[in-house]
Each structure stands twice: as C-alpha cells, then as structure tokens.
Amino acid sequence: MSEKKERLIRLEEVMNRTALTRSLLYKLVDAGEFPKGVKLCSSAVAWPESEVDKWIAARIEAAKQE
C-alpha cells in the first residue's frame, strides 16, 4: 500500500478553499478554532492540507446538525 504524502498549502489556497478572509482566518487561528500554520521560513507559512480538509468537513457537518 502506498501512503499519501502530506501536502502543505499556502494562504491564498486556504482562503480560496475555506471562503475566509485573511483577517478572519488569523482570528480563528488565534482563537484556536482553525489549525495553526506551519512556519516554513521567516516570511512563509503553509497549512497541512489534511487539517484544512478536516476543518471544512467539520463545518459542513455542523451545518447539517443545525
């Protein structure tokens, strides 16, 4: 069996996939309601794609419960 490698996605893609603005995304990160990014270097951050996918799935599931 081959294991899927984790992919890191940059801010622009995270914003496109979640429909969040930059400021709201960082507010959610600060509040512990969105996964923290991985610092790649002093000026670059990315997010593990699987964590973003889990967050999106959880939001969809919560909307179904309302």
PDB file of C-alpha atoms in Angstrom:
ATOM      1  CA  MET A   1       0.000   0.000   0.000  1.00  0.00           C
ATOM      2  CA  SER A   2       1.256   3.464  -0.796  1.00  0.00           C
ATOM      3  CA  GLU A   3       0.823   6.149   1.813  1.00  0.00           C
ATOM      4  CA  LYS A   4      -0.437   9.544   0.684  1.00  0.00           C
ATOM      5  CA  LYS A   5       2.120  12.231   1.408  1.00  0.00           C
ATOM      6  CA  GLU A   6       1.007  15.313   3.291  1.00  0.00           C
ATOM      7  CA  ARG A   7       0.757  18.426   1.172  1.00  0.00           C
ATOM      8  CA  LEU A   8       1.237  21.945   2.512  1.00  0.00           C
ATOM      9  CA  ILE A   9      -0.954  24.685   1.082  1.00  0.00           C
ATOM     10  CA  ARG A  10      -0.264  28.411   1.201  1.00  0.00           C
ATOM     11  CA  LEU A  11      -2.540  31.151   2.490  1.00  0.00           C
ATOM     12  CA  GLU A  12      -4.122  32.016  -0.860  1.00  0.00           C
ATOM     13  CA  GLU A  13      -5.286  28.434  -1.386  1.00  0.00           C
ATOM     14  CA  VAL A  14      -6.525  28.158   2.210  1.00  0.00           C
ATOM     15  CA  MET A  15      -8.566  31.328   1.718  1.00  0.00           C
ATOM     16  CA  ASN A  16      -9.987  30.044  -1.583  1.00  0.00           C
ATOM     17  CA  ARG A  17     -10.902  26.647  -0.145  1.00  0.00           C
ATOM     18  CA  THR A  18     -12.473  27.972   3.061  1.00  0.00           C
ATOM     19  CA  ALA A  19     -14.011  31.222   1.719  1.00  0.00           C
ATOM     20  CA  LEU A  20     -12.443  33.041   4.683  1.00  0.00           C
ATOM     21  CA  THR A  21     -10.687  36.381   4.511  1.00  0.00           C
ATOM     22  CA  ARG A  22      -7.101  36.660   5.692  1.00  0.00           C
ATOM     23  CA  SER A  23      -8.072  38.586   8.832  1.00  0.00           C
ATOM     24  CA  LEU A  24     -10.869  36.182   9.816  1.00  0.00           C
ATOM     25  CA  LEU A  25      -8.647  33.180   9.198  1.00  0.00           C
ATOM     26  CA  TYR A  26      -5.975  34.539  11.544  1.00  0.00           C
ATOM     27  CA  LYS A  27      -8.612  35.476  14.155  1.00  0.00           C
ATOM     28  CA  LEU A  28      -9.824  31.869  14.101  1.00  0.00           C
ATOM     29  CA  VAL A  29      -6.243  30.605  14.412  1.00  0.00           C
ATOM     30  CA  ASP A  30      -5.669  32.896  17.405  1.00  0.00           C
ATOM     31  CA  ALA A  31      -8.919  31.665  18.995  1.00  0.00           C
ATOM     32  CA  GLY A  32      -7.888  28.029  18.479  1.00  0.00           C
ATOM     33  CA  GLU A  33     -10.775  27.445  16.059  1.00  0.00           C
ATOM     34  CA  PHE A  34      -8.649  26.855  12.946  1.00  0.00           C
ATOM     35  CA  PRO A  35      -5.418  24.840  12.582  1.00  0.00           C
ATOM     36  CA  LYS A  36      -2.181  26.760  13.019  1.00  0.00           C
ATOM     37  CA  GLY A  37       0.050  27.115  10.027  1.00  0.00           C
ATOM     38  CA  VAL A  38       3.498  25.608   9.736  1.00  0.00           C
ATOM     39  CA  LYS A  39       6.255  28.191   9.560  1.00  0.00           C
ATOM     40  CA  LEU A  40       8.383  27.392   6.527  1.00  0.00           C
ATOM     41  CA  CYS A  41      10.820  30.266   6.956  1.00  0.00           C
ATOM     42  CA  SER A  42      10.786  33.775   8.390  1.00  0.00           C
ATOM     43  CA  SER A  43       8.250  35.026   5.848  1.00  0.00           C
ATOM     44  CA  ALA A  44       6.307  31.946   4.723  1.00  0.00           C
ATOM     45  CA  VAL A  45       3.553  29.903   6.362  1.00  0.00           C
ATOM     46  CA  ALA A  46       1.577  26.965   4.990  1.00  0.00           C
ATOM     47  CA  TRP A  47      -1.119  24.660   6.323  1.00  0.00           C
ATOM     48  CA  PRO A  48      -1.280  20.869   6.167  1.00  0.00           C
ATOM     49  CA  GLU A  49      -3.938  20.155   3.558  1.00  0.00           C
ATOM     50  CA  SER A  50      -5.444  17.328   5.628  1.00  0.00           C
ATOM     51  CA  GLU A  51      -6.047  19.656   8.593  1.00  0.00           C
ATOM     52  CA  VAL A  52      -7.780  22.222   6.390  1.00  0.00           C
ATOM     53  CA  ASP A  53      -9.888  19.438   4.857  1.00  0.00           C
ATOM     54  CA  LYS A  54     -10.881  18.212   8.342  1.00  0.00           C
ATOM     55  CA  TRP A  55     -11.857  21.748   9.370  1.00  0.00           C
ATOM     56  CA  ILE A  56     -14.014  22.149   6.249  1.00  0.00           C
ATOM     57  CA  ALA A  57     -15.673  18.762   6.820  1.00  0.00           C
ATOM     58  CA  ALA A  58     -16.417  19.671  10.455  1.00  0.00           C
ATOM     59  CA  ARG A  59     -18.073  22.950   9.381  1.00  0.00           C
ATOM     60  CA  ILE A  60     -20.226  21.097   6.850  1.00  0.00           C
ATOM     61  CA  GLU A  61     -21.215  18.500   9.452  1.00  0.00           C
ATOM     62  CA  ALA A  62     -22.071  21.232  11.994  1.00  0.00           C
ATOM     63  CA  ALA A  63     -24.269  22.974   9.422  1.00  0.00           C
ATOM     64  CA  LYS A  64     -26.199  19.726   8.867  1.00  0.00           C
ATOM     65  CA  GLN A  65     -26.898  19.497  12.619  1.00  0.00           C
ATOM     66  CA  GLU A  66     -28.428  22.976  12.820  1.00  0.00           C
TER      67      GLU A  66
END
